[in-house]
Amino acid sequence: MSHTRPWYWPVLGLAAFLAILFATTAGAQDGDGRPSAREEQLLTDFLILAVKPEGDDQDYKLVEIGKAKLDAATLDTVIKKKPRDFLGLGLGLGGSDDERSYNPAAEAAQCRAACAANSQCRSFAYVPPNARQQLGVCHLKTLVDATLGAMTPVPNPDEKTQSPREPDTGYTKDPPIRETAPIEIPPRETQVIETPTVETAPPKPERPRAETPPPPRLPPITVEPFPMPPRMIAEAPPRNIFSPTANIEPPPPLPVRIDEPIVVTTSEEAPVRPRKPFPLWLALVSIAFMLGGATLYSHSHRKRLRTRVSTRLVSNGLDRHSLGVQTSAQPDIGLRFVVRQSAAVGAPGTRIDLFPSGALA
Amino acid sequence: MKAQTDSLVQFFDFENAAVRKDGLSALGGTAAMHGVQALMTAAPLLLQNHALQSATEALQAALDVRIVDILAAAWNTRQELRQYLDRTKFPANQIIDHIIAKHDVHSTHKPRLQIMLDQSPVGPEIEFEVIVGLTVEAAVLRIQDARIMGARMGKIFGTGTIKCEGATLFSRPTKAVTLPLTVSFGTGLAIGKANDAAIAA
């Protein structure tokens, strides 16, 4: 450890920081989702609703039957004192007053919805109908102000003798109600669904499974040997087919003659249209058109290219024109004519004088 | 009247494709054209070949000199014609036919060309030397008011060469020159003025 790398401690510190941050966040999330034990102790009923069926088995209406916590016997008494039609009993659902099918999950959902709709509600408890209680009861619970005194939560028949959380504070906000008789509720008929938060979904009741039919009886397994063809008994020694003298029979002729064309016929015979040949004149015209275009382009290109080169005539040289007339060695025999009159040759008065010039002069 | 307007282009048979091709090949062998082509190495081959063609065309423009003008200019150099400048002796209304016997006319001029690429000169100027020799059997010059008004000519034979840097590009053997017998100079050429423009009618 004496030679630690330079990134060792920063990385270790960063990992520790991330671990602490993760643990803090996880703890905060756990605290938000579920009430603490202290909060559970301060929860008490502030509204008790009876789940009243209406019309159909799946339609319910919550009817208020109390605004404070009640024990089971008192609650039973309150329910019995209510008119039967008020609570939805005796409406002829199935013809029997007492026998009524109920859906605990749907009634619990109604209870959860009632809690969610009430801003005072922090938790709820749903007690399904049983032998003594003909209606499902929904307990909406809220927190009791600790400064004024904690209220005792609604005693659950199951939790009455088992709940270790039930504090004995000696006083309660609600008026004391005595239990008239001990409640005997079979544990299998009492189903208390108590969820700490509204978002928690109650477990769905398991449907009764159909009994699996017994497997069919099969005949006993018997083993029978597979019938094999009888082996041929060799009557002569095997022939050597590799020897050149072996008498090998020629292969049978092919069933199909190769020299004949094989005609494949299809079920869907499409009409074969004779392809019209490309007209020769059109091909020639196309070629001539292309060649003409190429020639025109080439000519234009060369013409444009040639305009880049030009030759300027600086001087035609006539300003330094040298001229010379060299006469021959012969003497000049030229004559000078002087015309005195007009050129009317036929005139009688015409006279032409000849004056010699040059060497003859 | 076409023969009267014949120039050195027809004299050297410049419009003949074979003669022109020989002249082009000879011009391509000169040092001047080698230098020009060396400067145009980066240019396309078409431009390099066109430089020769363009120089030949420019030379053709330089040869646009009428033969009769050469003859008139040569005759105008004769000292014997200066006597007609005396108006007292030769009044203005007097028409004089001056006869010149057989004589040779020598003409030399040096046109210069400059090859341009994209309006920029390429290489030095190229100088040509055009030498023309004419042999005139006889000529009668009509002179009036100290001006050569026209001429009547006999047979004319001509030869000539076009050179560039000493190399002969075009050569014409001695042969007859087709010219009209009578040539008119319009208002006439003033005697004694070598560069007076002559207008052929």
XYZ file of C-alpha atoms in Angstrom:
562
model
C 0.000 0.000 0.000
C 2.955 2.225 0.181
C 2.884 2.728 -3.545
C -0.658 3.667 -4.363
C -1.594 4.981 -7.711
C -2.579 8.638 -7.913
C -6.178 7.894 -8.886
C -6.764 5.421 -6.034
C -7.948 7.762 -3.293
C -10.085 10.050 -5.500
C -11.875 7.069 -6.978
C -12.363 5.501 -3.581
C -13.734 8.731 -2.192
C -16.074 9.127 -5.118
C -17.344 5.574 -4.707
C -18.008 6.180 -1.005
C -19.846 9.388 -1.778
C -22.026 7.650 -4.328
C -22.775 4.809 -1.913
C -23.842 7.258 0.817
C -25.955 9.190 -1.633
C -27.667 6.025 -2.857
C -28.379 4.822 0.657
C -29.825 8.193 1.658
C -32.058 8.274 -1.397
C -33.271 4.733 -0.831
C -34.091 5.499 2.770
C -35.997 8.606 1.791
C -38.006 6.685 -0.740
C -38.859 3.990 1.790
C -40.006 6.587 4.292
C -42.242 8.310 1.807
C -44.115 5.249 0.685
C -45.051 3.752 3.973
C -46.161 5.376 7.259
C -43.923 4.911 10.154
C -44.803 2.912 13.255
C -45.500 6.103 15.116
C -47.930 7.179 12.460
C -49.634 3.813 12.572
C -50.203 4.252 16.268
C -51.840 7.630 15.707
C -54.211 6.354 13.029
C -57.843 6.188 14.005
C -61.210 5.997 12.337
C -62.850 9.245 11.408
C -65.452 7.863 9.021
C -67.066 4.461 8.789
C -68.864 3.558 5.631
C -71.032 0.621 4.787
C -70.661 -0.813 1.316
C -74.196 -0.819 -0.017
C -74.939 -2.815 -3.117
C -77.113 -1.134 -5.693
C -78.907 -2.829 -8.518
C -76.205 -5.132 -9.582
C -73.689 -7.076 -7.639
C -70.867 -5.027 -9.067
C -72.395 -1.601 -8.276
C -71.805 -0.240 -4.818
C -72.536 2.820 -2.853
C -70.825 3.775 0.364
C -73.234 4.775 3.107
C -72.005 6.572 6.162
C -72.777 4.730 9.340
C -70.424 6.412 11.801
C -67.918 9.197 12.259
C -65.775 7.724 14.996
C -64.222 4.459 15.779
C -66.570 1.704 16.838
C -65.852 -1.701 18.111
C -67.215 -4.694 16.331
C -70.253 -5.220 18.556
C -71.285 -1.615 18.425
C -70.811 -1.602 14.704
C -72.988 -4.659 14.358
C -75.646 -3.000 16.435
C -75.496 0.135 14.314
C -75.849 -1.859 11.141
C -78.786 -3.793 12.483
C -80.543 -0.622 13.536
C -80.354 0.783 10.058
C -83.309 0.104 7.787
C -82.675 -2.841 5.558
C -83.486 -0.944 2.420
C -81.159 1.855 3.559
C -78.306 -0.550 3.570
C -79.393 -2.195 0.371
C -80.516 -5.388 1.996
C -83.755 -7.086 1.154
C -83.937 -5.618 -2.313
C -84.630 -8.924 -3.855
C -81.180 -9.603 -5.201
C -81.544 -13.245 -5.928
C -84.729 -13.466 -3.895
C -83.047 -13.966 -0.566
C -82.471 -11.223 1.918
C -79.597 -12.618 3.760
C -77.761 -14.357 1.076
C -75.986 -11.954 -1.133
C -72.921 -12.495 -3.237
C -70.210 -9.944 -2.818
C -66.905 -9.223 -4.404
C -64.363 -8.395 -1.750
C -61.904 -6.967 -4.239
C -64.471 -4.607 -5.753
C -65.685 -3.499 -2.345
C -62.116 -2.925 -1.191
C -61.522 -0.899 -4.321
C -64.553 1.238 -3.427
C -63.110 1.734 0.012
C -59.732 2.685 -1.418
C -61.387 5.136 -3.772
C -63.286 6.716 -0.897
C -60.041 7.182 0.991
C -58.369 8.644 -2.026
C -61.233 11.097 -2.502
C -61.018 12.299 1.093
C -58.103 14.542 1.850
C -58.282 13.715 5.534
C -57.878 10.025 4.955
C -54.431 8.609 5.561
C -55.346 4.932 5.546
C -58.321 2.645 5.309
C -59.452 -0.761 6.448
C -62.018 -2.883 4.779
C -63.893 -5.577 6.680
C -65.818 -7.911 4.385
C -69.247 -9.296 5.337
C -69.313 -12.209 7.707
C -71.788 -14.185 9.748
C -72.472 -11.379 12.140
C -71.930 -8.478 9.881
C -74.019 -8.626 6.745
C -72.345 -5.691 5.057
C -68.807 -4.849 4.167
C -67.525 -1.954 6.245
C -64.929 0.559 5.182
C -62.944 2.340 7.902
C -61.312 5.583 6.805
C -58.522 6.525 9.141
C -56.708 9.699 9.887
C -53.956 10.890 12.158
C -54.779 12.019 15.672
C -53.149 15.167 16.910
C -50.628 13.927 19.459
C -50.782 17.139 21.391
C -54.472 16.621 22.128
C -54.155 12.973 22.868
C -53.959 9.881 20.856
C -57.034 7.928 19.966
C -57.181 4.233 20.037
C -57.516 2.726 16.638
C -60.456 0.634 15.653
C -60.047 -2.720 17.273
C -59.954 -5.397 14.713
C -61.560 -8.581 15.882
C -58.500 -10.485 14.829
C -56.089 -7.975 16.201
C -57.913 -7.432 19.446
C -56.029 -10.101 21.276
C -53.006 -10.260 19.053
C -52.035 -6.713 18.098
C -49.067 -5.628 20.184
C -49.331 -2.087 18.812
C -52.543 -1.221 20.567
C -51.556 1.293 23.197
C -53.483 1.689 26.391
C -53.558 5.414 26.829
C -56.470 5.513 29.278
C -58.462 8.125 27.463
C -59.902 8.520 23.996
C -61.540 11.222 21.964
C -64.531 9.067 21.139
C -67.190 8.329 23.718
C -66.632 4.958 25.372
C -68.686 2.167 23.949
C -69.005 -1.033 25.834
C -68.875 -4.323 24.193
C -72.163 -6.070 24.748
C -71.046 -9.525 23.872
C -67.885 -11.228 22.926
C -67.449 -11.432 19.208
C -66.836 -14.816 17.777
C -65.684 -14.435 14.219
C -64.141 -17.356 12.489
C -60.801 -16.264 11.192
C -61.445 -17.641 7.702
C -64.546 -15.551 7.230
C -62.985 -12.332 8.395
C -60.783 -10.721 5.850
C -59.195 -7.488 6.826
C -57.507 -5.656 4.042
C -55.523 -2.862 5.451
C -53.155 -1.055 3.235
C -50.808 1.604 4.527
C -51.137 3.718 1.426
C -53.712 4.254 -1.200
C -51.445 3.059 -3.985
C -51.007 -0.381 -2.486
C -53.186 -2.872 -4.372
C -54.977 -5.506 -2.282
C -54.314 -9.110 -3.175
C -56.908 -10.612 -5.445
C -58.848 -13.540 -4.095
C -57.751 -16.768 -5.563
C -60.285 -18.421 -7.754
C -61.343 -21.905 -6.795
C -59.406 -24.303 -8.910
C -61.201 -26.890 -10.900
C -60.467 -30.407 -9.941
C -58.232 -32.133 -12.385
C -59.791 -35.245 -13.831
C -58.016 -38.466 -13.169
C -55.730 -39.627 -15.939
C -57.289 -42.083 -18.340
C -56.457 -45.637 -17.872
C -54.118 -46.946 -20.493
C -53.663 -50.525 -21.440
C -50.585 -52.124 -20.064
C -47.476 -51.637 -22.119
C -46.437 -54.689 -24.023
C -43.228 -55.072 -26.007
C -43.494 -56.734 -29.387
C -40.569 -57.346 -31.732
C -40.627 -55.491 -35.049
C -41.228 -57.961 -37.845
C -38.134 -58.145 -40.064
C -38.056 -59.694 -43.538
C -36.419 -63.019 -43.710
C -32.791 -63.015 -44.738
C -31.906 -64.449 -48.114
C -29.696 -67.410 -48.090
C -26.698 -67.103 -50.433
C -26.776 -69.707 -53.125
C -23.611 -68.626 -55.049
C -20.390 -66.813 -54.133
C -20.456 -63.048 -54.677
C -19.257 -61.730 -58.008
C -16.199 -59.504 -58.329
C -17.644 -56.465 -60.025
C -14.256 -54.767 -60.267
C -12.695 -57.352 -62.497
C -12.733 -56.478 -66.210
C -14.169 -59.879 -67.038
C -17.149 -59.379 -64.830
C -20.399 -59.671 -66.641
C -22.198 -56.498 -65.630
C -25.581 -55.929 -66.987
C -26.050 -52.582 -68.751
C -28.183 -50.034 -66.966
C -31.773 -49.858 -68.001
C -32.661 -47.179 -70.559
C -33.697 -43.832 -69.301
C -37.405 -43.293 -69.245
C -37.019 -39.886 -70.867
C -35.513 -39.392 -74.307
C -32.885 -36.730 -74.246
C -33.081 -35.856 -77.905
C -36.637 -34.733 -77.586
C -37.251 -31.263 -76.212
C -38.726 -31.173 -72.797
C -41.874 -29.130 -72.765
C -42.790 -27.680 -69.452
C -46.398 -26.745 -69.176
C -47.722 -24.576 -66.446
C -51.190 -24.482 -65.118
C -51.527 -20.756 -65.889
C -50.784 -20.365 -69.530
C -49.998 -16.706 -70.055
C -50.497 -15.428 -73.580
C -47.131 -14.919 -75.217
C -47.071 -11.755 -77.232
C -44.703 -11.650 -80.170
C -42.056 -9.012 -79.541
C -41.980 -6.377 -82.191
C -38.457 -5.763 -83.415
C -37.018 -2.329 -82.876
C -37.450 -0.435 -86.103
C -34.197 0.000 -87.958
C -34.999 3.474 -89.150
C -35.595 4.600 -85.610
C -32.248 3.208 -84.533
C -30.494 4.940 -87.405
C -32.232 8.198 -86.664
C -31.258 7.912 -83.027
C -27.656 7.235 -83.907
C -27.609 10.094 -86.386
C -29.153 12.386 -83.832
C -26.562 11.439 -81.239
C -23.693 11.813 -83.662
C -25.036 15.138 -84.818
C -25.303 16.365 -81.288
C -21.817 15.195 -80.459
C -20.415 16.816 -83.580
C -22.205 20.046 -82.883
C -20.926 20.077 -79.359
C -17.387 19.293 -80.436
C -17.485 21.952 -83.095
C -18.791 24.524 -80.673
C -16.197 23.543 -78.114
C -13.346 23.800 -80.581
C -14.636 27.095 -81.823
C -14.805 28.506 -78.344
C -11.339 27.158 -77.601
C -9.864 28.690 -80.691
C -11.057 32.105 -79.748
C -8.521 32.086 -76.967
C -5.642 32.183 -79.433
C -5.325 35.019 -81.877
C -2.563 36.657 -83.833
C -2.282 40.410 -83.998
C -0.822 41.993 -87.105
C 1.624 44.420 -85.621
C 2.637 45.871 -88.970
C 2.030 44.937 -92.552
C 5.518 46.158 -93.407
C 4.462 48.685 -96.002
C 5.854 51.487 -93.874
C 9.286 50.093 -94.612
C 8.437 49.057 -98.109
C 11.467 48.994 -100.363
C 10.741 49.332 -104.041
C 12.987 49.439 -106.947
C 12.641 49.600 -110.677
C 15.507 48.345 -112.673
C 15.428 48.986 -116.337
C 17.162 46.813 -118.761
C 20.238 47.809 -120.719
C 18.179 48.506 -123.830
C 17.760 52.158 -124.791
C 14.536 53.905 -124.010
C 12.591 54.033 -127.211
C 9.444 55.405 -125.742
C 7.521 58.061 -127.670
C 5.655 61.034 -126.385
C 2.395 61.766 -128.092
C 0.692 65.109 -127.942
C -2.900 65.296 -129.032
C -3.751 68.763 -130.223
C -7.332 68.182 -131.065
C -10.081 65.990 -129.820
C -9.868 62.288 -130.326
C -12.364 62.266 -133.167
C -10.188 60.312 -135.529
C -12.542 60.673 -138.442
C -12.528 64.459 -138.342
C -10.836 66.055 -141.284
C -9.028 68.649 -139.212
C -7.365 66.152 -136.898
C -3.650 66.393 -136.684
C -1.439 64.234 -134.601
C 2.062 65.405 -133.857
C 4.649 62.850 -132.876
C 7.597 64.010 -130.815
C 10.409 61.543 -130.408
C 11.540 60.824 -126.909
C 14.195 58.783 -125.230
C 17.226 57.725 -127.101
C 15.715 58.765 -130.464
C 15.063 62.280 -129.337
C -11.779 43.420 -113.242
C -11.007 40.719 -110.751
C -7.435 40.437 -111.926
C -6.949 44.084 -111.189
C -7.677 43.390 -107.545
C -5.333 40.438 -107.329
C -3.069 40.735 -104.361
C -0.048 38.930 -103.097
C -2.391 36.292 -101.644
C -3.169 35.143 -105.152
C 0.378 35.855 -106.214
C 1.729 33.337 -103.709
C -1.246 31.040 -104.207
C -1.945 31.341 -100.527
C -5.432 29.973 -100.856
C -4.110 26.659 -102.112
C -4.429 24.133 -99.282
C -1.303 22.208 -100.254
C 0.810 25.331 -100.486
C -0.617 26.558 -97.226
C 0.130 23.261 -95.492
C 3.739 23.403 -96.636
C 3.997 26.934 -95.388
C 2.514 25.944 -92.027
C 4.958 23.086 -91.570
C 7.840 25.334 -92.470
C 6.602 27.982 -90.051
C 6.304 25.398 -87.286
C 10.004 24.618 -87.692
C 11.146 28.139 -86.981
C 12.706 29.023 -83.668
C 10.110 31.690 -83.029
C 7.251 29.261 -83.249
C 9.127 26.741 -81.106
C 9.399 29.398 -78.443
C 5.741 30.190 -78.678
C 4.779 26.545 -78.419
C 7.077 26.115 -75.433
C 5.248 28.897 -73.690
C 1.913 27.265 -74.506
C 2.796 23.831 -73.122
C 0.167 24.090 -70.428
C -2.476 24.951 -72.981
C -4.399 22.219 -74.772
C -2.872 20.721 -77.890
C -5.658 22.196 -79.921
C -4.548 25.677 -78.940
C -0.916 24.915 -79.761
C -1.880 23.768 -83.220
C -4.209 26.678 -83.656
C -1.397 29.123 -82.961
C 0.226 28.166 -86.284
C -3.078 28.455 -88.066
C -3.709 31.828 -86.534
C -0.247 33.091 -87.531
C -0.820 31.976 -91.086
C -4.145 33.775 -91.195
C -2.499 36.933 -89.914
C 0.187 36.614 -92.551
C -2.521 36.315 -95.161
C -3.924 39.606 -93.948
C -0.473 41.151 -94.273
C -0.287 39.981 -97.874
C -3.405 41.870 -98.833
C -1.431 44.200 -101.063
C -2.475 44.633 -104.670
C 0.146 43.963 -107.313
C -0.849 46.984 -109.323
C -0.238 49.103 -106.265
C 3.221 47.682 -106.031
C 3.777 48.464 -109.690
C 2.387 51.976 -109.378
C 4.493 52.647 -106.333
C 7.525 51.368 -108.157
C 6.832 53.435 -111.241
C 6.316 56.478 -109.116
C 9.888 56.208 -107.980
C 11.175 56.829 -111.489
C 13.069 60.094 -111.700
C 12.050 60.654 -115.328
C 8.450 61.150 -114.278
C 9.331 64.208 -112.237
C 9.537 66.297 -115.363
C 5.785 66.224 -115.562
C 5.612 68.245 -112.434
C 6.408 71.295 -114.519
C 2.966 72.703 -115.307
C 4.233 75.241 -117.706
C 5.714 72.620 -119.887
C 2.983 70.076 -119.261
C -0.251 71.877 -118.673
C -2.973 70.280 -116.703
C -5.186 69.519 -119.662
C -2.409 67.779 -121.485
C -2.486 63.995 -121.465
C 0.830 62.364 -121.733
C 1.505 58.682 -122.313
C 4.836 57.815 -120.887
C 6.269 54.593 -122.179
C 8.488 52.456 -119.995
C 10.293 49.684 -121.715
C 11.027 46.316 -120.171
C 11.922 46.702 -116.519
C 12.074 44.767 -113.280
C 10.248 45.793 -110.167
C 11.546 44.636 -106.805
C 9.409 44.892 -103.713
C 10.302 43.915 -100.213
C 8.270 44.453 -97.065
C 8.411 42.907 -93.622
C 5.147 42.366 -91.785
C 5.322 41.572 -88.100
C 2.912 39.400 -86.114
C 2.261 38.828 -82.433
C 0.574 35.668 -81.174
C -1.868 36.314 -78.364
C -3.287 33.886 -75.809
C -6.276 35.148 -73.868
C -5.508 38.670 -75.047
C -1.930 38.410 -73.745
C 1.138 38.271 -75.986
C 2.973 34.992 -76.105
C 6.607 35.165 -77.036
C 8.321 37.807 -79.171
C 6.995 39.286 -82.383
C 7.481 37.193 -85.500
C 8.796 39.040 -88.519
C 8.310 37.829 -92.050
C 10.041 39.022 -95.198
C 7.979 39.182 -98.362
C 10.053 39.526 -101.505
C 8.334 40.050 -104.817
C 10.012 40.377 -108.180
C 8.059 41.455 -111.251
C 9.325 41.661 -114.788
C 7.244 43.970 -116.927
C 7.722 43.722 -120.662
C 6.421 47.234 -121.334
C 4.095 49.756 -119.777
C 2.494 52.953 -120.969
C 1.637 55.373 -118.183
C -1.061 57.928 -118.831
C -0.112 61.124 -117.075
C -2.204 64.206 -116.657
C -1.819 67.085 -114.306
C 1.238 65.523 -112.728
C -0.672 62.438 -111.819
C -0.529 58.899 -113.138
C -4.090 58.314 -114.254
C -3.682 54.802 -115.584
C -1.419 52.332 -117.297
C -1.357 49.839 -120.059
C 0.924 46.906 -119.480
C 2.340 44.145 -121.477
C 3.258 40.708 -120.175
C 4.311 40.484 -116.592
C 6.248 37.679 -115.018
C 6.559 37.373 -111.300
C 8.431 35.466 -108.639
C 8.513 35.779 -104.917
C 9.341 34.262 -101.544
C 8.120 34.643 -97.990
C 10.732 34.044 -95.375
C 10.801 33.902 -91.637
C 14.090 33.895 -89.780
C 15.836 32.975 -92.977
C 13.623 29.986 -93.656
C 11.563 30.079 -96.818
C 7.940 29.502 -96.033
C 6.351 30.192 -99.379
C 7.997 30.404 -102.750
C 6.635 31.256 -106.133
C 8.485 30.307 -109.230
C 8.759 32.741 -112.090
C 5.598 32.639 -114.043
C 3.181 34.961 -115.727
C 1.070 37.227 -113.646
C -2.452 37.629 -114.804
C -3.191 41.319 -114.874
C -5.462 43.367 -117.086
C -3.908 45.262 -119.941
C -5.331 48.562 -118.803
C -5.358 49.711 -115.241
C -6.990 52.893 -114.034
C -5.920 54.641 -110.887
C -9.044 56.721 -110.502
C -8.127 60.265 -109.590
C -4.555 59.313 -110.186
C -1.359 58.916 -108.250
C 0.505 62.094 -107.549
C 3.959 61.895 -109.022
C 6.711 62.193 -106.472
C 4.667 61.045 -103.551
C 5.586 57.506 -102.858
C 2.947 56.764 -100.264
C 0.059 58.349 -102.032
C -2.885 56.078 -101.890
C -4.099 54.746 -105.153
C -7.701 53.921 -105.678
C -8.375 51.562 -108.466
C -11.600 52.058 -110.275
